[in-house]
C-alpha cells in the first residue's frame, strides 16, 4: 500500500477531536489511493496531478461517510442547519415556536434559593464593565438572524436583557444599542461582543454560566461587580458577577 | 525535485521566522476565545481562507514585488491608515502557515513541499516588517514588549499639537466616543466577525500621565469588498484614523493583532483628547478631517457616525439574506485578502487575484461543515494536531507542552532529501458573491480599479521621496538645525492647524505649550 509521509510520525498520535480524526483518516486514504493511481511519484503529484485527481467530490464523500453512519453534526451559524437540516443536530431556541420552553442549562451554573429581596441566583458571568447599580430587565433569547430581523423591524421591547450564546459582534449589530443589558453564554470580556457592549455602555456579562432562565423572566445582572481583565484570564483567577431571576 | 540551491543560512532564518509566529500566535490564540457566530460560519471560512493563502500568496507577492519591493511598501505603510499594518501584515504569515499545517495534517503535502515559496513568503514578511517598524527598530510588536511606535517625531508632533481636548460628558467626547463605538461595530460586520478592519498603534507619550493611541478604521467605504457595494455608498472615507489622548492609565500591551490593554483598565472617562484623519496610498500621508475647529470636528464625528450606522443596517440586511456559501466567501476573502492593500500600493491590484476563491482551495469546501471546521481550527490554533507534536523532552513557550504550532523546514533537504519548490501561479477563482462594481473610494474620488492602479503607480508620497526617505529620527537628532530638516518637518506640517511652517526645532514641551 502507498504510504504517506505522515504515516510514519514518531511523536504524532491522534487528533483530539474524533470528528477531525475521522475526516483526516478518510482524506489520507483518498490521498494514498490517488497517489497510487498517479504512479506513486510524490514530487509530480503534490502540486501537479493531485490537483486534478483529488476533487471536490472526493472531499464531499468524507462528510457523507459520517452522515451515512447516522452521525449528525453540531452547528454554530444559524444558516447551517437552516440550509441543511439533514446534516446537523436539531436547532432549538432559534424561533418563536419553541422559545417558551427553551433555556440555557450550564452544569457549572451556581444557583441558590431566593433571598429576602426575591433574587434567585441562576448563574454567574464575567463582568465587562463596572456600573453604579445592578441592571434589571426582561430576559429575551436571541439566537438567530430571524429574531434580530424581527426586532429590527418591530423595535426591541423596552428593558430587554438579551440572552445570547454568540460572543461575536455581528449577529446583533443593528440592535445592540437598544439592549438594556446582555447575558452572553460564551466568549470572554475580550470577545467582540464584550468590546462593543463596553463601547456602547450596555451592561454585559460574558462567559455566563446560567440555568433555568426562560424567555420573559425578569432578571438582574450584578454589573457593580469587579470586571474580569486579561490578567485575570491569563492567571486563571475566578472573578464573577451574579445573575439572578427576580421571583417576586 | 530541485537542484539544491537553498542555503543553510536561509533555512536557519526561515525556521526562526516561522517559530516567531508560532510562539506569538499560540499566545494570542489562547488569550482569546474561539470566535463563533450565529450569523457567520466563522471557523469554516477561516479554514478556507488559510488554503487560499497557501495557494495564492507566493505568486501574488512575486507579482507585487515585480513593481515595488516589500521594504518600500513597508515604508509607505507607516504613513497611512490602510490595512497593511498590524494586524494585516502580522496575520498574513499565520494564514499561510496555518494552511500549510492543515494540509500537512491531512497528508496532502509534506514538510518538504513548497519550500522556495515558504522561504520567499517569510522573507517578504520580514523585509516589510523591518521597514514598517523602522522607527522602533523591531520586527513585531511582540519583540518590543507588545508596543508599536511606528511613527517619527514629526508626525507625532502634528497629532499632538492639533488634537482637541475633551472630557467625559462634553459634546466632543460624546461624538468621538459614539463614532468609535459605531465604527468598531461596523468594522466587525464589514469583516464578517473578525477584527481585521481595526488597528491600534502606540502608546506614544504625550506627558507624564498622558499617552496617545492611534486607531485606524479601515475598508469602510465602497471599495474592494463586493458586499460593500451600495450598502456603503454613503460612507465618505475608506480609511479613518482617530488619535486618542488618554490620561491616568498605561497601555501596557498593544499586540500584533491590533488589540490593546491598559492598567488600570481604559474606560471612556479617561479619554482627554482626540483628532481625526483620513488617508490612503494616494493621499500623501494622513490628512486632517474636520480639524479646522472644535465645532467642525464634533459635526464631522456625528456625520461619520450616521454614515456608518446607516451602512451597518444596510449591510446587515444584505448579509442576513445570504446563503452559507456566500457568507463563507465573504469571510474567507476578508481573511485571505487581509494584505490586499500591498497590491494597491504597488499599483498591481486585480479583483480576480484577491476577491475570488482559488479553485485549488475551493475543492475543500465540502469538508467545512460547522463541527469539523470548529474542531480542526481549535486543534490547529492550540497545537493539538498530530503533526504539531514534538518529542517528549521539549517544552513550548507559554505552555510547556511538547508541541509546536507550525512545522519547521527539515534541514535534511540540504542533505539530498527531495523537496518541491512551490505551488505555482494563481489558478482561476470562483465566488458565490455578486460581481463587484468597479467603484473604489479613494482620496482622489470614486474611481475604477484600473484608474486606481494607474494613480498608485504614479504616486510618490513625500516620505518615500528619495530626498527624504532615509532621513530618520537618528539623523534628525544631529541635524535639526539644517535647512533639509526644516524642509522635512515643514512638509509634514503642511496641513497642520497648529504647526504649519514651524519647522524642525520644536520638542515635546514646545508642542504641549502650543497645544494649550
XYZ file of C-alpha atoms in Angstrom:
764
model
C 0.000 0.000 0.000
C 1.201 3.532 -0.774
C 2.461 5.248 2.362
C 2.296 8.946 3.113
C 4.938 10.986 4.898
C 2.600 11.428 7.891
C 2.062 7.655 8.146
C 5.372 7.470 9.980
C 5.236 10.039 12.788
C 7.274 9.207 15.872
C 5.699 11.888 18.039
C 2.246 12.225 16.451
C -0.730 10.279 17.737
C -4.332 11.067 17.013
C -6.365 14.206 16.623
C -8.028 15.449 19.784
C -11.398 15.633 18.064
C -12.971 12.365 16.928
C -14.578 14.203 14.013
C -11.250 15.597 12.844
C -9.639 12.194 13.266
C -12.334 10.532 11.176
C -12.169 13.199 8.475
C -8.394 13.177 8.256
C -8.151 9.397 8.183
C -10.579 9.362 5.279
C -8.721 12.148 3.479
C -5.371 10.387 3.869
C -6.899 7.272 2.373
C -8.056 9.311 -0.617
C -4.542 10.755 -0.989
C -2.974 7.275 -0.804
C -5.373 5.967 -3.457
C -4.879 8.889 -5.821
C -1.116 8.851 -5.348
C -1.044 5.178 -6.246
C -3.203 5.879 -9.305
C -0.748 8.583 -10.352
C 2.170 6.197 -10.187
C 3.405 6.935 -6.696
C 5.839 9.737 -7.582
C 5.223 12.379 -4.930
C 7.063 15.319 -6.468
C 4.988 15.244 -9.655
C 1.820 14.555 -7.687
C 1.749 17.090 -4.889
C 1.243 20.358 -6.814
C 0.547 18.776 -10.174
C -1.504 15.654 -10.757
C -3.176 15.748 -7.352
C -4.981 18.962 -8.261
C -6.976 17.076 -10.887
C -7.081 13.736 -9.122
C -8.239 14.878 -5.664
C -11.563 16.528 -6.315
C -14.324 18.418 -4.573
C -16.416 15.264 -4.867
C -13.730 13.317 -3.005
C -13.945 15.748 -0.105
C -17.724 15.612 -0.203
C -17.541 11.844 0.269
C -15.823 12.341 3.635
C -18.770 14.073 5.279
C -21.171 11.668 3.582
C -19.368 8.737 5.164
C -20.255 10.033 8.633
C -23.790 11.007 7.673
C -24.371 7.523 6.272
C -23.275 6.116 9.613
C -26.043 8.139 11.259
C -23.897 10.935 12.658
C -25.287 14.479 12.789
C -23.017 17.480 13.270
C -23.038 20.344 15.774
C -23.957 23.681 14.264
C -22.827 27.168 15.157
C -24.123 29.506 12.425
C -27.909 29.577 12.138
C -27.669 29.372 8.348
C -26.061 25.921 8.525
C -28.949 23.827 9.908
C -31.368 26.089 8.105
C -29.888 25.138 4.708
C -29.042 21.508 5.531
C -31.283 20.289 8.353
C -30.430 16.673 7.469
C -26.744 17.241 8.261
C -26.936 18.991 11.623
C -28.388 18.282 15.039
C -31.795 19.907 15.574
C -31.667 23.649 16.166
C -33.501 24.646 19.339
C -34.359 28.048 20.719
C -33.930 29.860 17.444
C -37.530 30.680 16.642
C -40.815 31.623 18.275
C -42.075 28.031 18.121
C -40.064 26.524 20.950
C -38.882 29.688 22.678
C -41.214 29.413 25.680
C -39.671 26.159 26.832
C -36.062 26.879 25.934
C -33.304 27.766 28.380
C -29.536 27.607 28.585
C -28.524 24.918 31.072
C -24.892 25.114 32.116
C -23.716 22.399 34.520
C -21.496 24.874 36.377
C -24.196 27.485 36.905
C -24.300 28.466 40.577
C -27.886 28.509 41.767
C -29.428 29.411 45.105
C -32.835 29.838 46.650
C -34.387 33.312 46.567
C -33.036 35.804 49.105
C -35.130 38.243 51.114
C -35.372 40.549 48.105
C -36.705 37.780 45.879
C -33.455 37.355 43.978
C -32.923 33.726 42.996
C -29.396 33.122 41.758
C -29.436 31.386 38.362
C -25.778 31.583 37.486
C -22.760 33.834 37.087
C -20.695 35.511 34.391
C -17.682 37.702 33.703
C -18.481 41.388 34.098
C -17.313 43.508 31.175
C -17.510 46.940 32.807
C -18.498 48.212 36.224
C -21.688 50.280 36.669
C -23.090 52.040 39.718
C -26.158 49.819 40.045
C -27.190 46.306 39.002
C -29.103 46.023 35.744
C -32.664 44.655 35.818
C -34.765 43.779 32.788
C -36.648 41.137 30.849
C -34.671 38.158 29.541
C -35.089 37.604 25.813
C -33.185 34.879 23.962
C -31.651 35.956 20.663
C -30.048 33.125 18.707
C -30.786 33.677 15.027
C -30.787 36.357 12.347
C -34.558 35.880 12.023
C -35.036 37.046 15.615
C -32.771 40.040 15.078
C -34.642 40.930 11.910
C -37.926 40.832 13.794
C -36.592 43.207 16.453
C -35.050 45.403 13.784
C -38.416 45.773 12.085
C -40.624 45.933 15.184
C -38.197 47.547 17.624
C -36.542 45.901 20.602
C -39.016 45.681 23.506
C -38.187 48.030 26.378
C -35.914 46.754 29.150
C -34.645 43.790 27.123
C -31.720 41.915 28.600
C -30.563 39.886 25.623
C -29.599 36.299 26.414
C -27.176 35.234 23.711
C -24.737 32.425 23.059
C -22.918 34.282 20.312
C -19.905 36.181 21.584
C -19.468 37.916 18.250
C -20.384 41.416 17.321
C -22.286 40.877 14.100
C -25.484 38.957 14.890
C -26.956 41.763 16.963
C -25.130 44.618 15.218
C -28.178 46.660 14.194
C -29.967 46.389 17.575
C -27.209 46.124 20.185
C -27.533 49.753 21.275
C -31.166 49.136 22.183
C -30.478 46.429 24.771
C -30.693 47.302 28.430
C -28.215 44.561 29.191
C -26.637 41.394 27.807
C -26.046 37.919 29.222
C -23.730 36.063 26.865
C -23.209 32.343 27.409
C -19.851 32.320 25.682
C -16.688 34.234 24.968
C -14.803 36.443 27.369
C -14.741 40.121 28.238
C -12.233 40.461 25.362
C -14.635 38.968 22.799
C -16.162 41.221 20.185
C -19.495 41.416 21.995
C -17.665 42.350 25.204
C -15.741 45.080 23.413
C -18.848 46.513 21.765
C -21.079 46.499 24.845
C -18.338 48.344 26.719
C -18.066 50.891 23.886
C -21.847 51.391 23.858
C -22.217 51.445 27.634
C -24.542 48.418 27.656
C -24.121 46.361 30.880
C -22.918 42.882 29.947
C -21.794 39.594 31.432
C -19.737 37.343 29.174
C -18.946 33.643 29.603
C -22.180 33.399 31.584
C -22.997 30.010 33.059
C -26.717 30.116 33.661
C -29.566 27.715 34.249
C -33.342 27.953 34.261
C -33.740 31.417 32.784
C -36.716 31.447 30.439
C -37.684 33.920 27.749
C -39.692 36.642 29.505
C -38.270 36.150 33.008
C -37.297 39.247 34.960
C -33.579 39.039 35.600
C -30.911 41.118 37.305
C -27.198 41.117 36.479
C -24.720 42.391 39.031
C -22.695 44.757 36.935
C -21.467 46.510 40.073
C -19.011 43.590 40.372
C -15.337 43.834 39.525
C -14.725 43.488 35.759
C -12.706 40.482 34.636
C -9.459 41.551 32.999
C -6.994 39.940 30.602
C -4.691 39.410 33.594
C -7.472 37.510 35.369
C -7.939 35.220 32.387
C -4.254 34.600 31.973
C -3.678 33.807 35.626
C -6.852 31.735 35.867
C -8.429 33.963 38.557
C -12.147 33.459 39.043
C -13.812 36.878 39.040
C -17.539 36.565 38.539
C -20.756 38.535 38.789
C -24.110 37.058 39.748
C -27.157 36.519 37.569
C -30.458 36.494 39.413
C -34.028 35.768 38.430
C -36.470 38.003 40.247
C -39.204 35.817 41.646
C -41.355 38.372 43.401
C 12.858 17.622 -7.296
C 15.009 20.703 -7.487
C 18.672 21.342 -7.809
C 19.770 22.117 -4.278
C 20.070 25.892 -4.355
C 18.749 26.646 -0.885
C 21.400 27.537 1.687
C 21.712 26.529 5.309
C 21.547 30.194 6.339
C 18.242 30.625 4.501
C 16.734 27.643 6.255
C 18.003 28.770 9.645
C 16.445 32.176 9.193
C 13.184 30.908 7.719
C 12.715 28.452 10.549
C 13.382 31.235 13.030
C 10.747 33.429 11.367
C 8.284 30.537 11.421
C 8.975 29.917 15.095
C 8.498 33.610 15.981
C 4.993 33.340 14.596
C 4.420 30.001 16.264
C 5.315 31.384 19.694
C 3.286 34.560 19.486
C 0.284 33.225 17.633
C -0.171 30.487 20.211
C -0.226 33.117 22.958
C -2.584 35.378 21.027
C -4.918 32.433 20.400
C -5.091 31.187 23.966
C -5.668 34.647 25.427
C -8.741 34.933 23.237
C -11.696 32.637 22.806
C -12.575 30.703 19.693
C -14.750 33.098 17.792
C -18.036 31.616 16.715
C -21.009 33.478 15.393
C -24.658 32.695 14.924
C -24.568 34.816 11.789
C -21.371 33.729 10.026
C -19.840 30.230 9.797
C -16.607 31.713 11.132
C -14.348 28.656 11.593
C -15.444 27.329 8.187
C -14.483 30.479 6.346
C -11.263 30.811 8.328
C -10.163 27.340 7.261
C -10.993 28.087 3.629
C -9.021 31.333 3.796
C -5.893 29.528 5.030
C -5.873 27.365 1.914
C -6.431 30.409 -0.283
C -3.410 31.985 1.375
C -1.282 28.886 0.916
C -2.098 28.524 -2.757
C -2.013 32.200 -3.790
C 0.258 34.350 -1.585
C 3.570 33.303 -3.157
C 2.539 34.217 -6.711
C 0.747 37.376 -5.627
C 3.698 38.637 -3.599
C 6.032 37.999 -6.528
C 3.649 39.998 -8.717
C 3.667 42.848 -6.192
C 7.453 42.822 -5.934
C 7.772 42.952 -9.682
C 6.590 46.544 -9.256
C 7.626 47.572 -5.724
C 9.765 45.960 -3.012
C 8.309 44.757 0.273
C 10.519 47.201 2.165
C 9.321 50.187 0.151
C 5.706 49.202 0.794
C 6.625 48.922 4.485
C 7.965 52.471 4.393
C 4.785 53.713 2.753
C 2.534 51.758 5.137
C 3.698 53.785 8.152
C 2.327 56.892 6.589
C -1.304 55.931 6.177
C -4.107 54.001 7.814
C -4.522 51.237 5.236
C -4.812 47.563 6.052
C -1.138 46.686 5.758
C -0.092 47.275 9.337
C -0.760 45.066 12.328
C -2.939 43.039 12.276
C -2.938 42.758 8.481
C 0.706 42.013 7.961
C 1.047 40.119 11.244
C -1.770 37.737 10.402
C -0.534 37.188 6.852
C 2.217 34.626 7.594
C -0.072 32.897 10.092
C -2.731 32.349 7.462
C -0.144 30.934 5.095
C 1.409 28.740 7.786
C -1.962 27.522 9.055
C -2.849 26.491 5.507
C 0.435 24.607 5.304
C -0.097 22.962 8.681
C -3.605 21.832 7.865
C -2.509 20.359 4.526
C 0.352 18.584 6.315
C -2.053 17.065 8.794
C -4.285 15.776 6.039
C -1.293 14.196 4.291
C -1.828 16.353 1.205
C 1.622 17.939 1.411
C 4.874 17.044 3.200
C 7.070 19.338 5.313
C 9.474 19.295 2.364
C 6.920 20.718 -0.082
C 6.661 24.285 -1.317
C 9.987 25.202 0.262
C 11.007 28.035 -2.047
C 7.551 29.563 -1.615
C 7.840 29.275 2.146
C 11.252 30.891 2.250
C 10.024 33.683 -0.003
C 6.792 34.401 1.900
C 8.607 34.608 5.233
C 11.368 36.760 3.745
C 8.795 39.085 2.173
C 7.121 39.468 5.554
C 10.453 40.085 7.276
C 11.516 42.818 4.879
C 8.122 44.518 5.032
C 8.009 44.322 8.839
C 11.502 45.658 9.379
C 10.716 48.665 7.187
C 7.288 49.232 8.713
C 8.742 49.091 12.240
C 11.830 51.070 11.233
C 11.331 53.823 13.795
C 11.193 51.469 16.771
C 13.615 49.040 15.107
C 11.708 45.848 15.821
C 10.152 43.266 13.583
C 6.956 42.853 15.579
C 5.059 44.474 18.451
C 5.780 41.354 20.451
C 9.522 41.831 20.066
C 9.056 45.349 21.517
C 7.250 44.004 24.587
C 3.876 44.414 22.885
C 4.348 48.014 21.888
C 4.203 49.698 18.496
C 5.867 53.049 17.957
C 5.971 53.212 14.199
C 5.748 56.978 13.725
C 8.565 59.541 13.547
C 8.661 62.635 15.755
C 7.431 64.984 13.037
C 4.116 63.161 12.585
C 3.619 62.706 16.343
C 4.129 66.425 16.849
C 1.349 67.171 14.375
C -1.001 64.709 16.074
C -0.144 66.100 19.498
C -0.433 69.760 18.584
C -3.656 69.552 16.583
C -5.587 67.329 18.974
C -8.663 68.851 20.644
C -9.099 68.394 24.390
C -12.254 66.753 25.629
C -13.662 65.420 28.882
C -16.257 62.903 29.874
C -19.711 64.218 29.080
C -18.797 67.092 26.783
C -20.049 67.202 23.218
C -16.748 66.309 21.560
C -16.137 63.411 23.939
C -19.614 62.126 23.239
C -19.281 62.500 19.468
C -15.847 60.851 19.299
C -16.824 58.009 21.584
C -20.043 57.399 19.723
C -18.192 57.292 16.400
C -15.613 54.813 17.675
C -18.354 52.514 19.027
C -20.331 52.647 15.783
C -17.215 52.267 13.619
C -15.956 49.318 15.683
C -19.270 47.558 15.282
C -19.381 48.337 11.583
C -15.812 47.076 11.303
C -16.752 43.696 12.757
C -19.650 43.443 10.300
C -17.599 44.501 7.261
C -15.023 41.899 8.221
C -17.586 39.141 8.776
C -16.979 38.989 12.549
C -13.226 39.436 12.533
C -11.453 42.462 13.952
C -9.207 42.996 10.995
C -10.758 46.298 9.956
C -9.414 47.798 13.182
C -5.841 48.622 14.080
C -4.193 50.367 17.017
C -0.645 51.514 17.473
C 1.249 53.210 20.255
C 1.383 54.117 23.031
C 3.174 57.398 22.460
C 3.977 59.522 25.475
C 2.308 62.941 25.397
C 3.097 63.879 29.012
C 3.775 62.498 32.453
C 0.374 60.923 32.781
C -0.930 61.051 29.241
C -0.420 58.538 26.432
C -1.651 58.524 22.863
C -3.100 55.572 20.986
C -3.695 55.865 17.254
C -6.717 53.939 15.988
C -7.316 53.062 12.345
C -10.731 52.091 10.970
C -10.141 50.605 7.523
C -12.001 49.449 4.411
C -15.201 51.231 5.417
C -16.479 52.576 2.097
C -17.336 51.082 -1.294
C -14.022 49.710 -2.354
C -12.526 46.234 -2.599
C -15.216 44.145 -0.922
C -18.166 43.318 -3.183
C -20.535 43.229 -0.199
C -19.976 46.927 0.461
C -21.245 47.864 -2.997
C -24.354 50.017 -2.471
C -24.541 49.254 1.270
C -21.615 51.588 1.951
C -22.351 54.047 -0.816
C -22.944 56.798 1.730
C -19.677 56.279 3.613
C -17.362 59.106 2.580
C -13.964 57.784 3.600
C -12.450 54.349 3.222
C -9.806 54.702 5.946
C -10.263 56.848 9.029
C -7.724 57.417 11.785
C -8.594 58.667 15.260
C -5.860 59.902 17.590
C -6.740 59.418 21.246
C -5.051 61.078 24.240
C -5.706 59.099 27.384
C -4.851 60.015 30.961
C -4.440 58.002 34.154
C -3.764 54.655 32.550
C -0.848 52.996 30.831
C -1.248 50.915 27.690
C 0.955 48.014 28.662
C 0.005 45.858 25.696
C -0.550 46.729 22.055
C -0.360 43.401 20.309
C 0.292 42.283 16.762
C -3.367 41.506 16.229
C -4.402 45.105 16.807
C -5.715 44.892 20.378
C -4.678 46.985 23.355
C -4.822 46.562 27.125
C -4.272 49.211 29.804
C -3.688 49.354 33.550
C -5.898 50.488 35.133
C -8.360 49.426 32.501
C -9.101 52.023 29.817
C -12.584 53.478 30.129
C -14.119 56.317 28.183
C -13.809 58.807 31.059
C -10.031 58.629 30.587
C -10.249 59.982 27.036
C -8.974 63.588 27.161
C -8.112 64.464 23.575
C -8.994 63.436 20.018
C -8.023 64.096 16.423
C -9.407 62.804 13.133
C -7.703 61.999 9.814
C -8.242 60.147 6.553
C -5.705 58.554 4.251
C -4.811 56.014 1.603
C -1.860 55.374 -0.663
C -2.796 58.345 -2.838
C -3.224 60.914 -0.066
C 0.414 61.711 0.743
C 0.023 60.832 4.395
C -2.714 61.476 6.913
C -4.951 64.388 6.034
C -6.919 66.248 8.742
C -10.653 65.644 8.714
C -12.903 68.234 10.325
C -9.940 69.514 12.313
C -10.436 73.221 11.489
C -12.331 73.877 14.700
C -13.796 72.046 17.652
C -17.317 72.561 16.315
C -16.361 71.249 12.900
C -14.792 68.180 14.474
C -17.917 67.434 16.530
C -20.087 67.796 13.436
C -17.733 65.568 11.434
C -17.724 62.789 14.031
C -21.513 62.922 14.152
C -21.827 62.875 10.365
C -19.491 59.889 10.067
C -21.352 58.068 12.848
C -24.596 58.438 10.964
C -22.952 57.177 7.784
C -21.621 54.023 9.398
C -24.873 53.367 11.289
C -26.832 53.532 8.062
C -24.278 51.323 6.317
C -24.382 48.854 9.229
C -28.122 48.398 8.872
C -27.995 48.062 5.089
C -25.106 45.642 5.197
C -26.666 43.542 7.951
C -29.876 43.220 5.929
C -27.870 42.177 2.882
C -25.882 39.569 4.822
C -28.987 38.170 6.526
C -30.237 37.218 3.069
C -27.067 35.434 2.014
C -26.539 31.714 1.511
C -23.929 29.912 3.617
C -21.595 29.749 0.611
C -21.841 33.499 0.193
C -21.077 34.002 3.880
C -18.110 31.656 3.549
C -16.804 33.505 0.517
C -17.069 36.905 2.172
C -15.354 35.716 5.341
C -12.659 33.762 3.548
C -11.955 36.668 1.214
C -11.797 39.073 4.165
C -9.160 36.905 5.812
C -7.178 35.935 2.739
C -7.214 39.492 1.389
C -6.021 40.967 4.662
C -2.870 42.097 2.857
C -4.523 43.062 -0.456
C -3.503 46.692 0.063
C 0.050 45.641 -0.755
C -1.195 45.299 -4.325
C -2.936 48.681 -4.228
C 0.224 50.395 -3.041
C 2.258 48.690 -5.758
C -0.398 49.543 -8.347
C -0.973 45.922 -9.412
C -4.331 45.253 -7.759
C -6.712 42.942 -9.576
C -10.016 41.838 -8.019
C -9.551 38.457 -9.729
C -6.442 37.955 -7.592
C -7.936 38.954 -4.240
C -11.743 38.649 -4.331
C -12.039 35.074 -5.594
C -11.584 31.634 -4.055
C -8.748 29.838 -5.847
C -10.076 26.620 -7.357
C -7.387 24.600 -5.571
C -8.773 25.801 -2.231
C -12.368 25.568 -3.402
C -12.062 21.763 -3.626
C -12.030 21.582 0.184
C -15.325 23.437 0.745
C -17.437 20.243 1.215
C -15.361 19.366 4.288
C -16.200 22.600 6.024
C -19.354 21.958 7.971
C -19.628 23.809 11.299
C -18.424 20.999 13.566
C -15.395 19.842 11.601
C -14.356 23.457 10.991
C -14.688 24.357 14.664
C -12.720 21.336 15.807
C -9.929 21.450 13.271
C -9.463 25.188 13.762
C -9.345 24.741 17.525
C -6.811 21.944 17.235
C -4.590 23.858 14.838
C -4.570 27.046 16.881
C -3.538 25.397 20.142
C -1.279 22.756 18.574
C -3.302 19.596 19.178
C -2.855 18.084 15.735
C -0.529 15.084 15.392
C 1.817 16.980 13.074
C 2.247 19.615 15.791
C 3.572 17.180 18.394
C 7.284 17.118 19.312
C 9.468 14.756 21.319
C 8.610 14.437 24.961
C 11.597 16.366 26.291
C 10.513 19.574 24.595
C 8.582 22.410 26.233
C 6.969 25.049 24.066
C 6.911 28.690 25.028
C 3.885 29.751 27.122
C 2.577 26.243 27.797
C 5.465 23.836 28.481
C 3.793 21.306 26.200
C 5.761 19.208 23.715
C 4.158 20.913 20.743
C 4.941 23.449 18.035
C 2.272 25.425 16.230
C 3.997 25.378 12.834
C 6.285 22.708 11.404
C 9.793 23.821 10.586
C 11.520 23.007 7.312
C 13.569 19.819 7.692
C 17.270 20.565 7.205
C 17.517 17.168 5.529
C 16.711 18.824 2.217
C 20.292 20.128 2.299
C 21.476 16.511 2.543
C 19.579 15.440 -0.517
C 16.054 14.746 0.720
C 13.768 15.635 -2.209
C 11.722 18.780 -1.887
C 9.327 20.722 -4.100
C 9.643 24.415 -4.840
C 6.150 25.808 -4.735
C 2.512 25.850 -5.715
C 2.977 27.709 -8.990
C 0.951 30.509 -10.491
C -2.503 31.733 -9.490
C -5.242 29.370 -10.635
C -8.694 30.601 -11.687
C -11.028 31.569 -8.892
C -14.729 31.263 -8.199
C -17.162 33.127 -5.982
C -20.791 32.831 -4.982
C -20.973 36.572 -4.354
C -22.428 39.012 -6.897
C -19.920 40.647 -9.273
C -18.008 43.581 -7.829
C -18.949 47.049 -9.030
C -15.935 48.807 -10.471
C -16.075 51.518 -7.822
C -13.223 52.205 -5.408
C -13.490 55.023 -2.876
C -10.121 56.729 -2.690
C -8.872 60.087 -1.539
C -8.906 61.023 -5.231
C -12.595 60.218 -5.504
C -14.586 57.142 -6.562
C -12.696 55.526 -9.432
C -12.344 52.209 -11.245
C -9.609 49.768 -10.305
C -7.516 50.339 -13.411
C -7.511 54.072 -12.762
C -6.666 53.355 -9.140
C -3.707 51.242 -10.261
C -2.541 53.981 -12.598
C -2.655 56.616 -9.862
C -0.933 54.232 -7.453
C 1.921 53.650 -9.862
C 2.379 57.404 -10.239
C 2.151 58.164 -6.537
C 5.350 59.022 -4.693
C 4.439 60.149 -1.172
C 6.742 62.673 0.440
C 8.028 60.210 2.999
C 9.458 57.951 0.280
C 10.711 60.737 -1.964
C 14.382 59.827 -2.369
C 15.265 63.203 -0.872
C 13.542 62.382 2.423
C 13.178 58.605 2.623
C 16.261 57.918 4.678
C 16.037 60.959 6.963
C 15.158 59.138 10.142
C 14.904 60.373 13.729
C 18.541 59.403 14.324
C 19.540 61.779 11.528
C 17.198 64.482 12.859
C 18.796 64.187 16.318
C 22.048 65.632 14.953
C 20.770 67.711 12.037
C 17.648 69.504 13.224
C 19.187 72.907 12.555
C 19.809 72.206 8.877
C 17.574 73.551 6.091
C 16.892 69.991 4.965
C 15.483 69.026 8.364
C 13.358 72.141 8.383
C 12.061 71.252 4.936
C 11.298 67.697 6.063
C 9.285 68.903 9.056
C 7.501 71.625 7.127
C 6.373 69.064 4.564
C 4.783 67.035 7.366
C 3.288 70.182 8.887
C 1.773 71.452 5.638
C -1.807 70.620 6.644
C -1.387 71.123 10.396
C -3.593 73.705 12.065
C -1.076 74.488 14.803
C 2.309 73.606 13.331
C 2.226 74.769 9.723
C 5.622 76.288 8.902
C 7.115 75.725 12.368
C 9.945 73.508 11.154
C 12.241 71.050 12.884
C 13.313 72.824 16.060
C 10.431 72.054 18.394
C 10.448 69.440 21.149
C 7.511 67.923 23.029
C 7.289 70.652 25.672
C 7.050 73.272 22.900
C 4.265 71.292 21.285
C 2.490 70.952 24.604
C 2.671 74.711 25.111
C 1.383 75.357 21.591
C -1.399 72.842 22.096
C -2.541 74.610 25.252
